[in-house]
PDB file of C-alpha atoms in Angstrom:
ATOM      1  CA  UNK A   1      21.044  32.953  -0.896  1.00 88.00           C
ATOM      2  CA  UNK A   2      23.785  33.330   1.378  1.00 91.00           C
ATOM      3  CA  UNK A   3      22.843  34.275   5.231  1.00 92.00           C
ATOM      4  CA  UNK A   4      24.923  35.846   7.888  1.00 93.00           C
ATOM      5  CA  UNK A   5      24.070  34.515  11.257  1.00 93.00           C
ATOM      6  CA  UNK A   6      25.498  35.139  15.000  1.00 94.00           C
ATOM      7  CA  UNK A   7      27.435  32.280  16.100  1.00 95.00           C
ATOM      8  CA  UNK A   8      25.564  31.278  18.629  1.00 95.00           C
ATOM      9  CA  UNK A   9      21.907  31.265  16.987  1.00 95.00           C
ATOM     10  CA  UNK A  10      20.101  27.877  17.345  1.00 96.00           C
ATOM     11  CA  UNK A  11      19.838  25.778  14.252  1.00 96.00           C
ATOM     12  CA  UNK A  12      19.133  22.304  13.381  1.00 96.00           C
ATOM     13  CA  UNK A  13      21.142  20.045  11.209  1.00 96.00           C
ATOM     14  CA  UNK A  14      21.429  16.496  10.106  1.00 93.00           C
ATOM     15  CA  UNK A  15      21.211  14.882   6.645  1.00 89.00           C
ATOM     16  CA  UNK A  16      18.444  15.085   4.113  1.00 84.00           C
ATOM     17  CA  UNK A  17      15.199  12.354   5.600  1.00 82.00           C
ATOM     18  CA  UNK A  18      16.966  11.991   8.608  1.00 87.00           C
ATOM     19  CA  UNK A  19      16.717  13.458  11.913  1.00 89.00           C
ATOM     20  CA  UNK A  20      18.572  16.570  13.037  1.00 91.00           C
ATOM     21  CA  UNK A  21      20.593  17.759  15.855  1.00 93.00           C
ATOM     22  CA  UNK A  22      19.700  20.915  17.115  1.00 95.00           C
ATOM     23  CA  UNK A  23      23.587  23.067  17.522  1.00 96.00           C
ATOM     24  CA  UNK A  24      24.562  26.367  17.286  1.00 96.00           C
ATOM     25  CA  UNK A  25      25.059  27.933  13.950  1.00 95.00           C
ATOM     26  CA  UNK A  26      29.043  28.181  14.382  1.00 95.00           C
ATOM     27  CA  UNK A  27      29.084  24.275  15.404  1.00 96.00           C
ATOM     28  CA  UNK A  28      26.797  23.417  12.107  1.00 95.00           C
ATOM     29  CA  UNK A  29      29.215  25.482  10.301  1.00 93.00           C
ATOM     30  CA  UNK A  30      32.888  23.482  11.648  1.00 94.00           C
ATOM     31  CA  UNK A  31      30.495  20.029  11.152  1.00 93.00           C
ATOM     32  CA  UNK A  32      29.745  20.628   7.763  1.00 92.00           C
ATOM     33  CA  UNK A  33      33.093  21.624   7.188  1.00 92.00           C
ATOM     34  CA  UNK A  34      34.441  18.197   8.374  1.00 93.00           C
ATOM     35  CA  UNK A  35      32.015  15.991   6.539  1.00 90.00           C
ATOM     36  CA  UNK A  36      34.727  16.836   3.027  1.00 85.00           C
ATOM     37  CA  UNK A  37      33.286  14.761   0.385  1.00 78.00           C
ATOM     38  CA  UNK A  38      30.822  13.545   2.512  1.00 83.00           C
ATOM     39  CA  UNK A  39      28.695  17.058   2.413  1.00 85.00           C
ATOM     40  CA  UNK A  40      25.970  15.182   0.202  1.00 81.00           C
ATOM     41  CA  UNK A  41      22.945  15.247   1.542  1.00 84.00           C
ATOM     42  CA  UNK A  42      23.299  17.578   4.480  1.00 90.00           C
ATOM     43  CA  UNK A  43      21.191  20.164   5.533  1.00 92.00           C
ATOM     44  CA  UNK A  44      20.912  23.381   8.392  1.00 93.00           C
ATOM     45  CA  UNK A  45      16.891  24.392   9.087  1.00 94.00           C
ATOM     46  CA  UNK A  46      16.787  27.744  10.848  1.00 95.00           C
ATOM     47  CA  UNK A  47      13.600  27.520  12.728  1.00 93.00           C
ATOM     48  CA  UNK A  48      12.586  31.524  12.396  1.00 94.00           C
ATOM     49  CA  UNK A  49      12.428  33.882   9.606  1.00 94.00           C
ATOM     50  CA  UNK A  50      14.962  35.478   8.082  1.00 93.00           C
ATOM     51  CA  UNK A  51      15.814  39.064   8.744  1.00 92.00           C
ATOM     52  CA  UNK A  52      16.478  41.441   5.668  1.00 91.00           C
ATOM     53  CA  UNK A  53      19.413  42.513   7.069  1.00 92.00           C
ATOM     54  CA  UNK A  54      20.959  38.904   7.734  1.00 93.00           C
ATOM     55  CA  UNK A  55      20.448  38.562   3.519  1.00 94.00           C
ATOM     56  CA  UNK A  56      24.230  39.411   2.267  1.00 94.00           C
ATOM     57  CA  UNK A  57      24.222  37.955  -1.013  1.00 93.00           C
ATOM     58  CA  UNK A  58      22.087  36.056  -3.477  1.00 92.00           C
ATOM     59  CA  UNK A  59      23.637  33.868  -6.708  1.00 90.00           C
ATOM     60  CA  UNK A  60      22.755  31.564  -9.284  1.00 88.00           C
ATOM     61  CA  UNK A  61      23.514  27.711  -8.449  1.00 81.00           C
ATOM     62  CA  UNK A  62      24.927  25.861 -10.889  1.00 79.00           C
ATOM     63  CA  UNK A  63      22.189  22.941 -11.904  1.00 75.00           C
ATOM     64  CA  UNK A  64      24.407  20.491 -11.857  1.00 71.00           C
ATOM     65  CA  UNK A  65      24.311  20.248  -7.798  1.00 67.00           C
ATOM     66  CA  UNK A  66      22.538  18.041  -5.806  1.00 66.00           C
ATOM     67  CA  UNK A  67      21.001  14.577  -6.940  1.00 67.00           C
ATOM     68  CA  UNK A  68      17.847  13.120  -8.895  1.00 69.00           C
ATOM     69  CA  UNK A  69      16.523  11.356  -6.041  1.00 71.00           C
ATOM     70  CA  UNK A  70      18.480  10.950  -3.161  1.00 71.00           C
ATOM     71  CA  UNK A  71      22.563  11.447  -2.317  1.00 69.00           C
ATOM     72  CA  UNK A  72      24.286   8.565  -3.476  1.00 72.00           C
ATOM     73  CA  UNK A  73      21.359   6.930  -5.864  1.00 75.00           C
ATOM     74  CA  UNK A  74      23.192   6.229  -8.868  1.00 76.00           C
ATOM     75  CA  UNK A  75      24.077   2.801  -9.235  1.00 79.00           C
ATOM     76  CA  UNK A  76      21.832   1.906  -5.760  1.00 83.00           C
ATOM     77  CA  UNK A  77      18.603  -0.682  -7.381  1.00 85.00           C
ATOM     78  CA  UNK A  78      15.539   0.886  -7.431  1.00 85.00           C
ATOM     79  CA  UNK A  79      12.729  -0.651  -4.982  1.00 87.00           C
ATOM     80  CA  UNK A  80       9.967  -1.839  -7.266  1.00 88.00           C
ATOM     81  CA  UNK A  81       7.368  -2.413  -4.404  1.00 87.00           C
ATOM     82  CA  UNK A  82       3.833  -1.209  -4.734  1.00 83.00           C
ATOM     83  CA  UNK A  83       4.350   2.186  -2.662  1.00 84.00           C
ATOM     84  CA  UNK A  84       7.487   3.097  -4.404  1.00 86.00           C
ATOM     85  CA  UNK A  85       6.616   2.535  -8.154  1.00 86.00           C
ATOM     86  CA  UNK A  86       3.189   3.005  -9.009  1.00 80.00           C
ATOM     87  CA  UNK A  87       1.673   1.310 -11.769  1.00 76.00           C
ATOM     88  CA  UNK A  88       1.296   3.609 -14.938  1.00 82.00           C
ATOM     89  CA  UNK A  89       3.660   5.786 -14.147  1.00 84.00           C
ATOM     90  CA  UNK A  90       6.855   6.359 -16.873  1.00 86.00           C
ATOM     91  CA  UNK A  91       8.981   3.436 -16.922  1.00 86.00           C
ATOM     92  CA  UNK A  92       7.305   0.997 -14.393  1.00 87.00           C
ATOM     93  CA  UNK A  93       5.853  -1.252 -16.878  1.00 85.00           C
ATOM     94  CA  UNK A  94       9.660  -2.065 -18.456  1.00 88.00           C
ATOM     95  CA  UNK A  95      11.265  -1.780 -14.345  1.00 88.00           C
ATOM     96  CA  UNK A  96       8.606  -4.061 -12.981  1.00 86.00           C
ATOM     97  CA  UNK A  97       9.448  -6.611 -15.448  1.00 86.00           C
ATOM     98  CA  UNK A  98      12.726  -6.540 -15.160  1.00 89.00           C
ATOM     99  CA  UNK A  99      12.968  -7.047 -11.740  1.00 88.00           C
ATOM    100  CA  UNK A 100       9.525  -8.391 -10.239  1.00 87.00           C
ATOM    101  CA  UNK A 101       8.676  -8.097  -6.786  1.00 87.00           C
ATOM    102  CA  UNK A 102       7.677 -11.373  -4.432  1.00 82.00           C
ATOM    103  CA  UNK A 103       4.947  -9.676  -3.280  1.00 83.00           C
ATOM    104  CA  UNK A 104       3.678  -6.910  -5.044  1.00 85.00           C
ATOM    105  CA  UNK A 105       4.137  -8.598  -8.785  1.00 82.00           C
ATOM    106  CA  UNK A 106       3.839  -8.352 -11.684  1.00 85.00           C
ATOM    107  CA  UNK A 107       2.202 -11.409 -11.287  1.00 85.00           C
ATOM    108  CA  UNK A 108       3.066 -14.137 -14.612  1.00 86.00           C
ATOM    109  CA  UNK A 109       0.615 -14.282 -17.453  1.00 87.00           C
ATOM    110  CA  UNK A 110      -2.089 -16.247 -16.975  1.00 86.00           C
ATOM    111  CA  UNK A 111      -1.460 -19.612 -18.395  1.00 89.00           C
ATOM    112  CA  UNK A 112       1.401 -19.517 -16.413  1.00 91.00           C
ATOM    113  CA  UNK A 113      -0.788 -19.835 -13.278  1.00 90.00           C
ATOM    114  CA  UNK A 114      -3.061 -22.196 -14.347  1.00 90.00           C
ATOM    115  CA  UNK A 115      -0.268 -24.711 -14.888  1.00 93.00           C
ATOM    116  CA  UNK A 116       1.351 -23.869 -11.416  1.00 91.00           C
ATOM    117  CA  UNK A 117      -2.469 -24.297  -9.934  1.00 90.00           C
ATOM    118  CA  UNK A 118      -2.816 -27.891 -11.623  1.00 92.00           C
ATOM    119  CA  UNK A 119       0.993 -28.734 -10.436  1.00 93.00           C
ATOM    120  CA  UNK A 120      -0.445 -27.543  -6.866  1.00 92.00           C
ATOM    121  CA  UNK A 121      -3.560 -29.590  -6.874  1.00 90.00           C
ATOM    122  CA  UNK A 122      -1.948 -32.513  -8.180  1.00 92.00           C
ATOM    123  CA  UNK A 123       0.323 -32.544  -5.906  1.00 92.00           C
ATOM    124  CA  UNK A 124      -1.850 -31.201  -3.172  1.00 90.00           C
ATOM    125  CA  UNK A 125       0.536 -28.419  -1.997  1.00 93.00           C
ATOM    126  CA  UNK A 126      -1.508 -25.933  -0.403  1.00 91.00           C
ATOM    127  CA  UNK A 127       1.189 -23.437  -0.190  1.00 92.00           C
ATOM    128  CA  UNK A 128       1.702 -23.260  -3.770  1.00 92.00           C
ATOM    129  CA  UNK A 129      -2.142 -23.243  -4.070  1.00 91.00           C
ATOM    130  CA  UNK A 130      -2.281 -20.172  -2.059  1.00 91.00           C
ATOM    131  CA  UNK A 131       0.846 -18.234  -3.296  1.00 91.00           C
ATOM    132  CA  UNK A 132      -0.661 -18.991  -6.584  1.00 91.00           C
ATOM    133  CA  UNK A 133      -3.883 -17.723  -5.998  1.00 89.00           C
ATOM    134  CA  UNK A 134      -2.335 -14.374  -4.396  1.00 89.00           C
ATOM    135  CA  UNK A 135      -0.636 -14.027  -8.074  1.00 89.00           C
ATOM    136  CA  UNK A 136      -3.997 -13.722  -9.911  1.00 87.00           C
ATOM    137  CA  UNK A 137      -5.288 -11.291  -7.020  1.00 85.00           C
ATOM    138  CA  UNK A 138      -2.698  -9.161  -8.763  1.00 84.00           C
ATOM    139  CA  UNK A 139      -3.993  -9.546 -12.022  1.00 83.00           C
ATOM    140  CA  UNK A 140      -7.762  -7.955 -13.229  1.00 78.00           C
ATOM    141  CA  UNK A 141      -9.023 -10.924 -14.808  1.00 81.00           C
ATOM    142  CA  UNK A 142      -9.223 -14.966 -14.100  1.00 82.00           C
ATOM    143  CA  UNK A 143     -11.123 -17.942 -15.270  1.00 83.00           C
ATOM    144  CA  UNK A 144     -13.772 -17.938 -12.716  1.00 81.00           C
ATOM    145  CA  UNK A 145     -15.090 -21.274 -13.170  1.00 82.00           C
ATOM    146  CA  UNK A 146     -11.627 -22.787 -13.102  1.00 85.00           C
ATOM    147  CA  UNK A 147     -11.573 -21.212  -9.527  1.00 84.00           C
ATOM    148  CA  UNK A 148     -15.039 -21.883  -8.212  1.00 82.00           C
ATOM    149  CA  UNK A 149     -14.343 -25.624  -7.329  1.00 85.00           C
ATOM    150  CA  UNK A 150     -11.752 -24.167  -4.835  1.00 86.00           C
ATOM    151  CA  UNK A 151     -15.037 -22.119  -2.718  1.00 83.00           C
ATOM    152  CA  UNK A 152     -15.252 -25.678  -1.360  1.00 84.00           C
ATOM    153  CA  UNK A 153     -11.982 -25.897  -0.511  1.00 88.00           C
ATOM    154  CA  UNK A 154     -11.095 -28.326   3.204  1.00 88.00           C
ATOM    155  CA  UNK A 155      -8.319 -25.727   3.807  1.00 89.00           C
ATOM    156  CA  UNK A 156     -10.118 -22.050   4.957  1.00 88.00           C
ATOM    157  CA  UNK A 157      -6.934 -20.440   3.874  1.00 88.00           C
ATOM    158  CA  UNK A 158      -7.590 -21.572   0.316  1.00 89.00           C
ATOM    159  CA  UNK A 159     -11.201 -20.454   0.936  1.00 87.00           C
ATOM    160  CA  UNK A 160      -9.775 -16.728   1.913  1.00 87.00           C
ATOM    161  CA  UNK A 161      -7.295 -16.223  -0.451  1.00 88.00           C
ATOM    162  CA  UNK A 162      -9.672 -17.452  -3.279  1.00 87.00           C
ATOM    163  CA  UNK A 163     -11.813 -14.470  -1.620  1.00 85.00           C
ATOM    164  CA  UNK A 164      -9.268 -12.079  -2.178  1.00 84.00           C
ATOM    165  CA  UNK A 165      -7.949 -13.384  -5.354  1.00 84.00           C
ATOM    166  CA  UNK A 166     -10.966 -12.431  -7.106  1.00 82.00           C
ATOM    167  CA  UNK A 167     -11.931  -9.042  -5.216  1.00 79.00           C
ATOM    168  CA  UNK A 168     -10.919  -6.889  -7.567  1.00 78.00           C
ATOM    169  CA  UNK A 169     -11.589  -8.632 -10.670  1.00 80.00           C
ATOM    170  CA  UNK A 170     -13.274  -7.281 -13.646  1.00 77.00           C
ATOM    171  CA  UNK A 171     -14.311 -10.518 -14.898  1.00 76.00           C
ATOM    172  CA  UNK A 172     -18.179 -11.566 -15.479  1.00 73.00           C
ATOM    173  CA  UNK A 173     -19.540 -13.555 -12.544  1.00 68.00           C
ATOM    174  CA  UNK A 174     -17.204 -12.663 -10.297  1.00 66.00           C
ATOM    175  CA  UNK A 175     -19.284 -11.036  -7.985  1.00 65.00           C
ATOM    176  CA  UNK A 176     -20.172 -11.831  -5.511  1.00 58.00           C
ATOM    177  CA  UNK A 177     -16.737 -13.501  -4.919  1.00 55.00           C
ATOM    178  CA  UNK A 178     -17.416 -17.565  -5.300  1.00 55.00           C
ATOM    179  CA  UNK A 179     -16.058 -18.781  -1.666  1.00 47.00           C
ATOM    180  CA  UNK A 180     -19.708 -19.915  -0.262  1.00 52.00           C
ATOM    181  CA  UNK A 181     -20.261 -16.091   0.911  1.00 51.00           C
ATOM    182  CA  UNK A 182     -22.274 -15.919   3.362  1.00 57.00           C
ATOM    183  CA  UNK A 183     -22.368 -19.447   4.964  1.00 69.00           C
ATOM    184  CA  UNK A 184     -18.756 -20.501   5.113  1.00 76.00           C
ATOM    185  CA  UNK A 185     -17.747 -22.067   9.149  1.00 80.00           C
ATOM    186  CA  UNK A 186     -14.635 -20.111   9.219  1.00 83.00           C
ATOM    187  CA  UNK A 187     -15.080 -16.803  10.394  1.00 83.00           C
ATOM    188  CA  UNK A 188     -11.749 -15.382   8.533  1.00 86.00           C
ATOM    189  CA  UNK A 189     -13.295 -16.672   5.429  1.00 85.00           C
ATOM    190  CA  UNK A 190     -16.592 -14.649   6.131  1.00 85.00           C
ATOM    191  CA  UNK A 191     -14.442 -11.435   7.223  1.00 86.00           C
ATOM    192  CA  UNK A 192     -12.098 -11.400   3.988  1.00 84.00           C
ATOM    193  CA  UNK A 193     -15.732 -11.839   1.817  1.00 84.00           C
ATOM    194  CA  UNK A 194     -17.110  -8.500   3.674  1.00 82.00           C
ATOM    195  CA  UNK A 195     -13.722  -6.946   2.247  1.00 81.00           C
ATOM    196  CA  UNK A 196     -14.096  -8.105  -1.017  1.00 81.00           C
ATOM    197  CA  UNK A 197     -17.419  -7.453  -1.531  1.00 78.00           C
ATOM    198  CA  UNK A 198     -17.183  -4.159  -0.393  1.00 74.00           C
ATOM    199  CA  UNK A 199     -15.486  -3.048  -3.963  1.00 73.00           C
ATOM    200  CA  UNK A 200     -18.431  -4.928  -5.579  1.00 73.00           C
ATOM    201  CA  UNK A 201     -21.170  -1.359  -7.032  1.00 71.00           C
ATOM    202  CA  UNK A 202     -23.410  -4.233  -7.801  1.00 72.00           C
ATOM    203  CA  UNK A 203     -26.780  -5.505  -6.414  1.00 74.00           C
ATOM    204  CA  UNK A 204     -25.496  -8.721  -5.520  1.00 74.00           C
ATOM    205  CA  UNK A 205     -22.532  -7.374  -3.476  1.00 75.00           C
ATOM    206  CA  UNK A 206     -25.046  -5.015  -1.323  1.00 74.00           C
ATOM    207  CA  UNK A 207     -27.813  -8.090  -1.197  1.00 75.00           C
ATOM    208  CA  UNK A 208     -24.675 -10.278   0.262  1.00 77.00           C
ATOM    209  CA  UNK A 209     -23.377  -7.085   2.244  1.00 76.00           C
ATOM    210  CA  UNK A 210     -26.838  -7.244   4.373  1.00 75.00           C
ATOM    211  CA  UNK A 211     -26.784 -10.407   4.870  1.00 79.00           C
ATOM    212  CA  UNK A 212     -23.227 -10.269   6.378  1.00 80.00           C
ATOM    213  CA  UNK A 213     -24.823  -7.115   8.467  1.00 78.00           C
ATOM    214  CA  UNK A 214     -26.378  -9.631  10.110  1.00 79.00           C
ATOM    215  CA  UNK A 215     -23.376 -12.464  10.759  1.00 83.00           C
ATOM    216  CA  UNK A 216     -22.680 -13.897  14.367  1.00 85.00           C
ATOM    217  CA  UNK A 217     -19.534 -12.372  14.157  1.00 86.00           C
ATOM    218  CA  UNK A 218     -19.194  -8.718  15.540  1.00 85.00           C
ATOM    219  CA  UNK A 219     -15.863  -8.823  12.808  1.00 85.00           C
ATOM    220  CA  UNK A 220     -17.579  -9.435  10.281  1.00 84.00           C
ATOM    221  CA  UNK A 221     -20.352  -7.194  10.709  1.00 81.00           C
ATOM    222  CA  UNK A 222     -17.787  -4.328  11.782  1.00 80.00           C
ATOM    223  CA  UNK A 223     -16.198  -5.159   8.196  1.00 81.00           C
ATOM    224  CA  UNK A 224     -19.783  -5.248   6.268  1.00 78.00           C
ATOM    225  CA  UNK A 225     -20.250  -1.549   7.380  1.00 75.00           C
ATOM    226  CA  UNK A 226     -16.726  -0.330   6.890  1.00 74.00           C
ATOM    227  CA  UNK A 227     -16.017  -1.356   3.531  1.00 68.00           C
ATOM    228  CA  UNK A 228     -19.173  -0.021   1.658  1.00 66.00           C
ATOM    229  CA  UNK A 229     -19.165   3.832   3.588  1.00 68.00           C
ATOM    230  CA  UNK A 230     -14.799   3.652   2.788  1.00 62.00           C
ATOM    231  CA  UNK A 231     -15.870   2.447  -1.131  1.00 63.00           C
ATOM    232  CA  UNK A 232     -18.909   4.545  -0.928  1.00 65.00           C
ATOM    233  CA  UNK A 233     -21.211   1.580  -2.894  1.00 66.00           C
ATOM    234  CA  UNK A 234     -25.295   2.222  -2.382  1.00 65.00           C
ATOM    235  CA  UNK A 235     -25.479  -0.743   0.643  1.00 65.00           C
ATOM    236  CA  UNK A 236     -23.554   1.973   3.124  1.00 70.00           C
ATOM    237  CA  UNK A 237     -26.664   3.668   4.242  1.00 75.00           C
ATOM    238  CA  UNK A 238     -28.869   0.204   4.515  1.00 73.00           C
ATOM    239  CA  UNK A 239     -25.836  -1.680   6.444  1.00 74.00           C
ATOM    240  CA  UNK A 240     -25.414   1.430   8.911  1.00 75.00           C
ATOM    241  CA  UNK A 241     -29.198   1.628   9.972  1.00 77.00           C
ATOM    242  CA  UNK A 242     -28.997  -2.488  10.135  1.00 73.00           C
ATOM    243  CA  UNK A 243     -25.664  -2.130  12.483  1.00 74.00           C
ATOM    244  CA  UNK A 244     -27.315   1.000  14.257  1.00 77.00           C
ATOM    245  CA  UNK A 245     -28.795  -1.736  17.202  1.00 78.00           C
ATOM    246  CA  UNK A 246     -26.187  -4.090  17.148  1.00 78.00           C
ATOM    247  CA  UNK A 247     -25.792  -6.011  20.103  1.00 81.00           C
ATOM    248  CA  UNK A 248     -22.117  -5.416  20.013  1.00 82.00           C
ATOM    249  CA  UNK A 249     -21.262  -2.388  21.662  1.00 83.00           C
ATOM    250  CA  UNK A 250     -17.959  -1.968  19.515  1.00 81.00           C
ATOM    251  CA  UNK A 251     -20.223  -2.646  15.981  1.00 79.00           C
ATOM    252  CA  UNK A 252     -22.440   0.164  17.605  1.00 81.00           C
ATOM    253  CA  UNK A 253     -19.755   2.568  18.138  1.00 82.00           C
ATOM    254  CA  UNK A 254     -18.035   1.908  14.913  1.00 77.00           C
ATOM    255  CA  UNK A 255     -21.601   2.655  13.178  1.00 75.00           C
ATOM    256  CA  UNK A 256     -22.301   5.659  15.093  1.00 80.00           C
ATOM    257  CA  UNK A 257     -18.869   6.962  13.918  1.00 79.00           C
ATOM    258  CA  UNK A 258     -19.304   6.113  10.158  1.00 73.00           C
ATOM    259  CA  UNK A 259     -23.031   7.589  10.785  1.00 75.00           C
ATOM    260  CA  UNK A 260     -21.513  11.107  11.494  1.00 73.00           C
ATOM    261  CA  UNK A 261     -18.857  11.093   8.710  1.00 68.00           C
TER     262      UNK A 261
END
C-alpha cells in the first residue's frame, strides 16, 4: 500500500527489533534512500491512522521480499538455547544434537553419565560431580539409588544440585527428592528441596511441603508456599493457612498475596 504523506509529518524509523528515531517523514524518506543495499531490515511506524485520502495506490508484493527470520540470517548459526528452540518443535531434535548447548543440553545418554560420575568420585572432583549431576536434571529419568548415597554428600552444593537433578524426574521413588529433605544444616539445600518438591502431585511431596511450612528459615517457608499455589498441587491451600501466622512479616505478606490470587 503506498501512502502519500506531508513532509513534515512525524514518523518513527529504525531497523526491524531495534529502537527507532522519531524524524520527519521527508528525513525517513532521504535515510532510507542512503542505506542502498543496506535497506534490509528497516522500517517507518506512523503513529496515527491512515487517512483514505493519503491511500494512492495498493499492489501485490512479490513473495520473494523480506527474510525467514531476520535480515541477514542465512548462513548466521542458529542459537540452540532453551528459549530459542523448544523441545518438540520441527527440527530441534536433529539441531540440538548437532550442536548441543553447555547449558541447556541435550544432556549425553545415560551411561555416559554414570561413567563421568564414577570418574568424579574417584577422583573426588566435585565440579565434575556437580556439572554431571546438572546433565541428568536435563534428562526425565535416573538411577535413583545410584544417586541416593550422594543425599549425604560433605559438599551442600552436591546436596542441592542432587535436589534439582532429580526434580523433575519421572522415575519411581524419586519423590520426595533423596537429599535428607527436611533436616539437611544447609539452608540452600532445604530452599532448592521446597522447589523441587513443589512439582511433586504426590502425598509425600505435600506431607514434606508442611513440614518445610514450618522450617526456621523464612526462605524456605516463602518457597514451600510459592511453589505448590504456582504448580497448583493439593498442599497450596494447607501450606497458605500454615504460613497465614508466620512470624515473618515478609512470609505473611507473601501468603496474604497468594491467598487473594
Amino acid at each position: 500500500m503506498q501512502v502519500r504523506l506531508p513532509d513534515g509529518e512525524p514518523v518513527a524509523v529504525g531497523r526491524y527489533g531495534r529502537s527507532q528515531e522519531e524524524v520527519t517523514a521527508a528525513e525517513a524518506v532521504c535515510l532510507i534512500r542512503e542505506l542502498g543495499y543496506r535497506v534490509l531490515g528497516w522500517e517507518v511506524f506512523l503513529p496515527r491512522a491512515v487517512a483514505r485520502g493519503e491511500v494512492r495506490q495498493v499492489r501485490a508484493v512479490r513473495q520473494v521480499a523480506g527474510w525467514r527470520y531476520f535480515p541477514g540470517a542465512h548462513g548466521v548459526a542458529p542459537c540452540v538455547c532453551a528459549g530459542c528452540v523448544q523441545p518438540g518443535t520441527y527440527g530441534s531434535r536433529r539441531l540440538r544434537e548437532r550442536r548441543p548447548h553447555p547449558v541447556d543440553g541435550p544432556a549425553p545418554a545415560s551411561r555416559v553419565l554414570l561413567a563421568r560420575l564414577d570418574r568424579a568420585e574417584a577422583r573426588v572432583d566435585t565440579a565434575a560431580l556437580r556439572d554431571t549431576l546438572r546433565l541428568y536434571g536435563l534428562r526425565r529419568r535416573g538411577p535413583v539409588e545410584r544417586f541416593a548415597p550422594l543425599a549425604a554428600h560433605p559438599d551442600a552444593g552436591i546436596r542441592q544440585e542432587l535436589t534439582r537433578a532429580v526434580a523433575r524426574w519421572s522415575t519411581p521413588g524419586a519423590d520426595p527428592p533423596p537429599a535428607a529433605p527436611a533436616g539437611d544444616a544447609d539452608g540452600e539445600v532445604r530452599l532448592s528441596v521446597a522447589e523441587a518438591a513443589a512439582h511433586r502431585r504426590t502425598r509425600a511431596a505435600d506431607l514434606l511441603l508442611a513440614a518445610l511450612g514450618r522450617d526456621p528459615s523464612p526462605a524456605v517457608r516463602e518457597a514451600a508456599v510459592e511453589g505448590p499455589v504456582a504448580c497448583g498441587t493439593p498442599a497450596a491451600a494447607a501450606v497458605l493457612a500454615l504460613l497465614a501466622d508466620d512470624p515473618d512479616a515478609s512470609v505473611r505478606t507473601a501468603a496474604a498475596l497468594l491467598t487473594e490470587e
